[in-house]
Amino acid sequence: MDLGKLFFCGFNDFNEEVKEIIRKYRPAGILIYPGVLSKEYLLMDFMSFLSKEGDFLVSSDHEGGQLEVLKYVPSSPGNLAFGKNSPDVTYRYSKIAGKIMEIVGFNMVFAPVLDLLSEESSSVIDMRSYGSDPKIVAEHGAKACEGYLEGGVMPCIKHFPGHGRAREDSHLTLPVVDAPFEKLWEEDLLPFRKVLEREKKVTVMTAHVRYSSIDSLPATLSEKIITDVLRKKIGFDGLVISDAMEMSAVSNNFSVEEIVSLFLNAGGNMILLGDYRNLPVYYETLVKLLEDGKVQKDKVERSIRMVEKYLAFAKKNSGVGFLADSSAKAVEFLGFEKIDHTSEVTLLVPSSENLSQADTTGGDYDQIPEIVSRFFEVENVVRYTVEDGPEFVEGDLIFDFVADIPNEKALKAHLSLPAEKTVYFVLRNPFDVRYFEGRKIVVTRSTKPISIYKSLEHFLGRCDS
Amino acid sequence: MDLGKLFFCGFNDFNEEVKEIIRKYRPAGILIYPGVLSKEYLLMDFMSFLSKEGDFLVSSDHEGGQLEVLKYVPSSPGNLAFGKNSPDVTYRYSKIAGKIMEIVGFNMVFAPVLDLLSEESSSVIDMRSYGSDPKIVAEHGAKACEGYLEGGVMPCIKHFPGHGRAREDSHLTLPVVDAPFEKLWEEDLLPFRKVLEREKKVTVMTAHVRYSSIDSLPATLSEKIITDVLRKKIGFDGLVISDAMEMSAVSNNFSVEEIVSLFLNAGGNMILLGDYRNLPVYYETLVKLLEDGKVQKDKVERSIRMVEKYLAFAKKNSGVGFLADSSAKAVEFLGFEKIDHTSEVTLLVPSSENLSQADTTGGDYDQIPEIVSRFFEVENVVRYTVEDGPEFVEGDLIFDFVADIPNEKALKAHLSLPAEKTVYFVLRNPFDVRYFEGRKIVVTRSTKPISIYKSLEHFLGRCDS
């Protein structure tokens, strides 16, 4: 059985370890976190990798307002402000957000929040809620789902059956809601019921909250809530995802065995792990529970089919991945086949000063040391001005990042570096290679982080170890 | 005559002065610069303003690669790297860039660059060029225009007839190119010719470069180049825009009278001014030149009709403007009608610490002082922790920005402020207004900069002066 399909994993970095885990366990859901989103070159490379590895549900936490992680999506005032506007405004925002997410490479989003705001709501809800009136929340929630779907991403309504009455933040503790079921049904559940009546390609995320009038288990682990209320009483036969299982509300109160078996037996489909490094333990636990008959095999099979159905719905889109590929394609290596591996590198990096008005590449240079450090041990970083060229440095391996060579003095400075130990990265005008004949040259045709990153990745493949 | 139609103005800020100038002179072209783009709330308010004022060409300088000003558009490695890829890659990038620009509210873009890279190219060109082979540049340029148009923005090919041979940056000096016309025609001009054969809704930007084999005037001011070469020999009957007239290449060598009369008489249509504050002088100069018969009236009328044609092509889209409007609509004022105007305000601003994992609003709080200072003199800014509430402060007018009130201690601290002089901005849960009964309250329903900005704007309207 393809058990990886039952996992949705959060990734706060993209590196060789991530590639190995994805290739080994094949989690169907990929949740991309700010550690990747804030380094655009990693996001591009991740998207390129995913598009070549197969089909995935690719999501972010971007809700707009209180929780915004994608710089590409214009900031929104948040659901609470939208709730005071026509639902068409919510539709408009969700559609543009969905369109941009789809362009970037996502096919899913962990939004909208359908929780009701109340006097007692934890501050973790606040402006994530469309308001306290269940009908208004339902109307906006439905329009949000419509917008996201038209934009190109599948929404995930949350946190079922409603986090609004919880006084605490489930990231920190397990909140308990004591409202009677009838009240929950007419109020908190109403937005979920109305949205699920109208939209079919929606997914549902469960709350790590205990509803004492229904069950002693938190919603995420409760068969009464997931199967009896959501599947039977409401009639939802779509994809149910847990909230992140590492959140204290669940992880402090239940073992991994309990979490996995209770959630899947309760009728949940995908286990969300905030940290992909927890996947091996959860995966092996699931294998063992299946062998021991502690997780129902038919439910697991049904969940796999369910995930496959949503994978078929989901748009296949490498998003910004093509920018990693096209950067790599523009890189050329001249003057060397292989290079001796050395453990430490000295970097000569142009300063960001004196750029033309029509030149925004200064920030690119500032990122070079961080990017190189993903592949090499960086011994020393020396910034130099383009006009003067770099100062003389020594070292086992020197990377001279060449922006432009505006005069003889700068050229002399570049050429004074030890030829055997220096690799010249010609970042801008490739005609500059004429100055470095017979030396080791990498032509990137770009100052951008993604180009430097891909050139270093290919460069590393040429190093002896 | 509607002479404002002949101007494309750059805006590095958005404020009352900008509104007045746009209302008075009605420039048809609006070029939005990083001073606005980097303060998203200004961009939203600017887009909202424009959508209510009429029809404009709204553009940015975003080329991708060497010149990137829109955070919403994924960074590209740049044209030079694209030039080593299939033109379909250029098409794909331009289409997603155009789509996102259109979503944000632009209907035009000052791209693509069609200049040829050469050994002698100034570093202002470098990776903005698709390469040195005229056919490759033509192919990529055409695909770029196709992508932008499909995405939703009109492209502007530049810098006609080709900046690639210029050794200097025209921001700084007037470069001279001595290549014979036949060479320019077969090489530098080829990409422009090919693109203009295929695409009709394209605009052309002229270079501030002198081509000695054609004319002693720079291309921007040359009838031989704009009318004889571009209009007659190439057959382009579309919109011709100058590069920014404040650039030293032109402004150091010609008077405003010469710039305006030469450009319009040469067959150019829209005068680009990098700084909108120069519009009154240029506008009045044009009026005088027309009166004196030094600018040909028929050419001016033809240019106005040309601009109107492009305004009709251009998508009408308020873009992110609706986010300013919806933020404003969610704001409520309680407990006061009017407030005494005072010159200095003390701000109590929550710290960005201890936010929930699902909360990215910390950066919003950090922007509050800058936003308030657009409307009021800020005397003092005190940051406080949400858990402790603000310390006691004095002052003629106090703005207490209330995030959440988690305990009695914090509540007491908020309430200890002088009731008469304090305005409570309830940023998150509106149920918190119950704590401030009888006091002056602004409910924003959002921590976001645009919400705080719009609430202050409306608040100011309630101040006695």
Tab-separated table of N, CA, C and O in Angstrom, chain A residues 209-264:
chain	number	residue	atom	x	y	z
A	209	VAL	N	-9.302	20.389	19.382
A	209	VAL	CA	-10.097	20.934	20.483
A	209	VAL	C	-11.044	19.823	20.936
A	209	VAL	O	-11.541	19.054	20.117
A	210	ARG	N	-11.273	19.749	22.255
A	210	ARG	CA	-12.200	18.747	22.783
A	210	ARG	C	-13.580	19.383	22.949
A	210	ARG	O	-13.687	20.480	23.491
A	211	TYR	N	-14.592	18.699	22.416
A	211	TYR	CA	-15.974	19.174	22.527
A	211	TYR	C	-16.684	18.231	23.486
A	211	TYR	O	-17.084	17.130	23.102
A	212	SER	N	-16.843	18.653	24.733
A	212	SER	CA	-17.266	17.720	25.795
A	212	SER	C	-18.674	17.189	25.576
A	212	SER	O	-19.010	16.114	26.057
A	213	SER	N	-19.508	17.912	24.821
A	213	SER	CA	-20.864	17.412	24.605
A	213	SER	C	-20.895	16.309	23.537
A	213	SER	O	-21.911	15.654	23.346
A	214	ILE	N	-19.774	16.107	22.831
A	214	ILE	CA	-19.756	15.074	21.791
A	214	ILE	C	-18.869	13.898	22.161
A	214	ILE	O	-19.227	12.752	22.004
A	215	ASP	N	-17.651	14.216	22.639
A	215	ASP	CA	-16.686	13.134	22.847
A	215	ASP	C	-15.645	13.589	23.862
A	215	ASP	O	-15.435	14.787	24.053
A	216	SER	N	-14.985	12.602	24.468
A	216	SER	CA	-13.899	12.962	25.381
A	216	SER	C	-12.579	13.111	24.628
A	216	SER	O	-11.590	13.550	25.192
A	217	LEU	N	-12.575	12.719	23.343
A	217	LEU	CA	-11.363	12.874	22.531
A	217	LEU	C	-11.415	14.191	21.746
A	217	LEU	O	-12.497	14.646	21.374
A	218	PRO	N	-10.265	14.773	21.457
A	218	PRO	CA	-10.280	15.983	20.617
A	218	PRO	C	-10.813	15.652	19.216
A	218	PRO	O	-10.705	14.513	18.762
A	219	ALA	N	-11.378	16.639	18.561
A	219	ALA	CA	-12.035	16.418	17.264
A	219	ALA	C	-11.155	15.635	16.299
A	219	ALA	O	-11.623	14.728	15.613
A	220	THR	N	-9.863	15.958	16.264
A	220	THR	CA	-8.946	15.293	15.332
A	220	THR	C	-8.913	13.782	15.510
A	220	THR	O	-8.671	13.049	14.563
A	221	LEU	N	-9.146	13.333	16.735
A	221	LEU	CA	-9.018	11.900	17.020
A	221	LEU	C	-10.376	11.248	17.265
A	221	LEU	O	-10.455	10.095	17.687
A	222	SER	N	-11.448	11.970	16.998
A	222	SER	CA	-12.772	11.515	17.416
A	222	SER	C	-13.587	10.940	16.266
A	222	SER	O	-13.955	11.638	15.313
A	223	GLU	N	-13.925	9.658	16.365
A	223	GLU	CA	-14.782	9.011	15.372
A	223	GLU	C	-16.170	9.639	15.404
A	223	GLU	O	-16.819	9.799	14.370
A	224	LYS	N	-16.616	10.012	16.618
A	224	LYS	CA	-17.942	10.625	16.730
A	224	LYS	C	-18.007	11.921	15.929
A	224	LYS	O	-19.031	12.239	15.318
A	225	ILE	N	-16.914	12.674	15.946
A	225	ILE	CA	-16.930	13.959	15.236
A	225	ILE	C	-16.656	13.773	13.741
A	225	ILE	O	-17.383	14.283	12.899
A	226	ILE	N	-15.608	13.012	13.408
A	226	ILE	CA	-15.254	12.892	11.985
A	226	ILE	C	-16.245	11.996	11.233
A	226	ILE	O	-16.734	12.361	10.170
A	227	THR	N	-16.558	10.834	11.803
A	227	THR	CA	-17.447	9.922	11.066
A	227	THR	C	-18.924	10.232	11.308
A	227	THR	O	-19.696	10.425	10.364
A	228	ASP	N	-19.300	10.318	12.591
A	228	ASP	CA	-20.736	10.478	12.869
A	228	ASP	C	-21.243	11.867	12.451
A	228	ASP	O	-22.276	11.974	11.800
A	229	VAL	N	-20.513	12.912	12.823
A	229	VAL	CA	-21.003	14.260	12.507
A	229	VAL	C	-20.643	14.663	11.065
A	229	VAL	O	-21.520	14.980	10.259
A	230	LEU	N	-19.352	14.629	10.745
A	230	LEU	CA	-18.919	15.171	9.439
A	230	LEU	C	-19.321	14.264	8.269
A	230	LEU	O	-19.909	14.720	7.289
A	231	ARG	N	-19.009	12.992	8.377
A	231	ARG	CA	-19.283	12.087	7.244
A	231	ARG	C	-20.776	11.755	7.153
A	231	ARG	O	-21.362	11.834	6.080
A	232	LYS	N	-21.393	11.352	8.295
A	232	LYS	CA	-22.783	10.867	8.228
A	232	LYS	C	-23.796	11.990	8.318
A	232	LYS	O	-24.643	12.155	7.443
A	233	LYS	N	-23.755	12.757	9.409
A	233	LYS	CA	-24.805	13.757	9.624
A	233	LYS	C	-24.722	14.884	8.575
A	233	LYS	O	-25.742	15.313	8.030
A	234	ILE	N	-23.503	15.337	8.264
A	234	ILE	CA	-23.356	16.399	7.251
A	234	ILE	C	-23.259	15.808	5.841
A	234	ILE	O	-23.649	16.435	4.865
A	235	GLY	N	-22.739	14.600	5.760
A	235	GLY	CA	-22.702	13.933	4.452
A	235	GLY	C	-21.476	14.252	3.614
A	235	GLY	O	-21.501	14.123	2.391
A	236	PHE	N	-20.373	14.643	4.260
A	236	PHE	CA	-19.161	14.979	3.509
A	236	PHE	C	-18.376	13.712	3.193
A	236	PHE	O	-17.972	12.990	4.100
A	237	ASP	N	-18.146	13.454	1.913
A	237	ASP	CA	-17.358	12.260	1.570
A	237	ASP	C	-16.021	12.651	0.935
A	237	ASP	O	-15.477	11.919	0.110
A	238	GLY	N	-15.499	13.811	1.329
A	238	GLY	CA	-14.230	14.282	0.766
A	238	GLY	C	-13.056	14.092	1.716
A	238	GLY	O	-13.120	13.330	2.695
A	239	LEU	N	-11.984	14.827	1.439
A	239	LEU	CA	-10.708	14.645	2.131
A	239	LEU	C	-10.671	15.366	3.483
A	239	LEU	O	-10.921	16.567	3.561
A	240	VAL	N	-10.334	14.595	4.534
A	240	VAL	CA	-10.202	15.162	5.879
A	240	VAL	C	-8.734	15.116	6.290
A	240	VAL	O	-8.113	14.053	6.291
A	241	ILE	N	-8.210	16.298	6.625
A	241	ILE	CA	-6.805	16.436	7.019
A	241	ILE	C	-6.768	16.859	8.477
A	241	ILE	O	-7.599	17.667	8.907
A	242	SER	N	-5.814	16.342	9.208
A	242	SER	CA	-5.672	16.783	10.608
A	242	SER	C	-4.976	18.127	10.639
A	242	SER	O	-4.327	18.518	9.670
A	243	ASP	N	-5.100	18.845	11.752
A	243	ASP	CA	-4.178	19.954	11.974
A	243	ASP	C	-2.829	19.318	12.326
A	243	ASP	O	-2.740	18.087	12.488
A	244	ALA	N	-1.767	20.109	12.414
A	244	ALA	CA	-0.430	19.539	12.635
A	244	ALA	C	-0.398	18.730	13.934
A	244	ALA	O	-0.790	19.215	14.993
A	245	MET	N	0.066	17.499	13.826
A	245	MET	CA	0.028	16.589	14.971
A	245	MET	C	1.061	16.920	16.036
A	245	MET	O	0.974	16.437	17.154
A	246	GLU	N	2.043	17.768	15.682
A	246	GLU	CA	3.041	18.140	16.702
A	246	GLU	C	2.518	19.211	17.644
A	246	GLU	O	3.177	19.537	18.636
A	247	MET	N	1.352	19.806	17.354
A	247	MET	CA	0.841	20.862	18.228
A	247	MET	C	0.570	20.275	19.611
A	247	MET	O	0.087	19.150	19.751
A	248	SER	N	0.869	21.083	20.622
A	248	SER	CA	0.834	20.565	21.998
A	248	SER	C	-0.516	19.965	22.369
A	248	SER	O	-0.577	18.998	23.135
A	249	ALA	N	-1.604	20.497	21.840
A	249	ALA	CA	-2.945	20.012	22.162
A	249	ALA	C	-3.028	18.501	21.973
A	249	ALA	O	-3.686	17.801	22.742
A	250	VAL	N	-2.365	17.978	20.968
A	250	VAL	CA	-2.405	16.545	20.687
A	250	VAL	C	-1.138	15.859	21.178
A	250	VAL	O	-1.182	14.866	21.897
A	251	SER	N	0.032	16.412	20.813
A	251	SER	CA	1.276	15.685	21.079
A	251	SER	C	1.589	15.577	22.569
A	251	SER	O	2.255	14.633	22.989
A	252	ASN	N	1.101	16.492	23.373
A	252	ASN	CA	1.353	16.399	24.819
A	252	ASN	C	0.430	15.405	25.503
A	252	ASN	O	0.644	15.051	26.662
A	253	ASN	N	-0.636	14.997	24.827
A	253	ASN	CA	-1.644	14.171	25.484
A	253	ASN	C	-1.804	12.770	24.895
A	253	ASN	O	-2.476	11.938	25.471
A	254	PHE	N	-1.190	12.536	23.735
A	254	PHE	CA	-1.345	11.236	23.078
A	254	PHE	C	-0.004	10.781	22.493
A	254	PHE	O	0.813	11.612	22.075
A	255	SER	N	0.189	9.454	22.464
A	255	SER	CA	1.393	8.898	21.851
A	255	SER	C	1.231	8.890	20.332
A	255	SER	O	0.118	9.048	19.819
A	256	VAL	N	2.336	8.683	19.615
A	256	VAL	CA	2.271	8.608	18.152
A	256	VAL	C	1.328	7.469	17.742
A	256	VAL	O	0.524	7.615	16.812
A	257	GLU	N	1.410	6.332	18.436
A	257	GLU	CA	0.528	5.192	18.119
A	257	GLU	C	-0.933	5.616	18.253
A	257	GLU	O	-1.760	5.315	17.388
A	258	GLU	N	-1.244	6.293	19.352
A	258	GLU	CA	-2.636	6.721	19.581
A	258	GLU	C	-3.072	7.725	18.515
A	258	GLU	O	-4.175	7.641	17.982
A	259	ILE	N	-2.207	8.671	18.225
A	259	ILE	CA	-2.554	9.709	17.248
A	259	ILE	C	-2.873	9.082	15.890
A	259	ILE	O	-3.918	9.343	15.290
A	260	VAL	N	-1.971	8.207	15.427
A	260	VAL	CA	-2.145	7.605	14.100
A	260	VAL	C	-3.385	6.709	14.070
A	260	VAL	O	-4.229	6.807	13.163
A	261	SER	N	-3.529	5.835	15.056
A	261	SER	CA	-4.635	4.870	14.998
A	261	SER	C	-5.976	5.554	15.230
A	261	SER	O	-6.941	5.293	14.510
A	262	LEU	N	-6.040	6.445	16.207
A	262	LEU	CA	-7.322	7.113	16.479
A	262	LEU	C	-7.765	7.945	15.278
A	262	LEU	O	-8.924	7.890	14.871
A	263	PHE	N	-6.841	8.729	14.691
A	263	PHE	CA	-7.215	9.615	13.570
A	263	PHE	C	-7.711	8.811	12.372
A	263	PHE	O	-8.763	9.112	11.794
A	264	LEU	N	-6.956	7.779	11.986
A	264	LEU	CA	-7.345	7.028	10.784
A	264	LEU	C	-8.598	6.192	11.049
A	264	LEU	O	-9.489	6.107	10.189
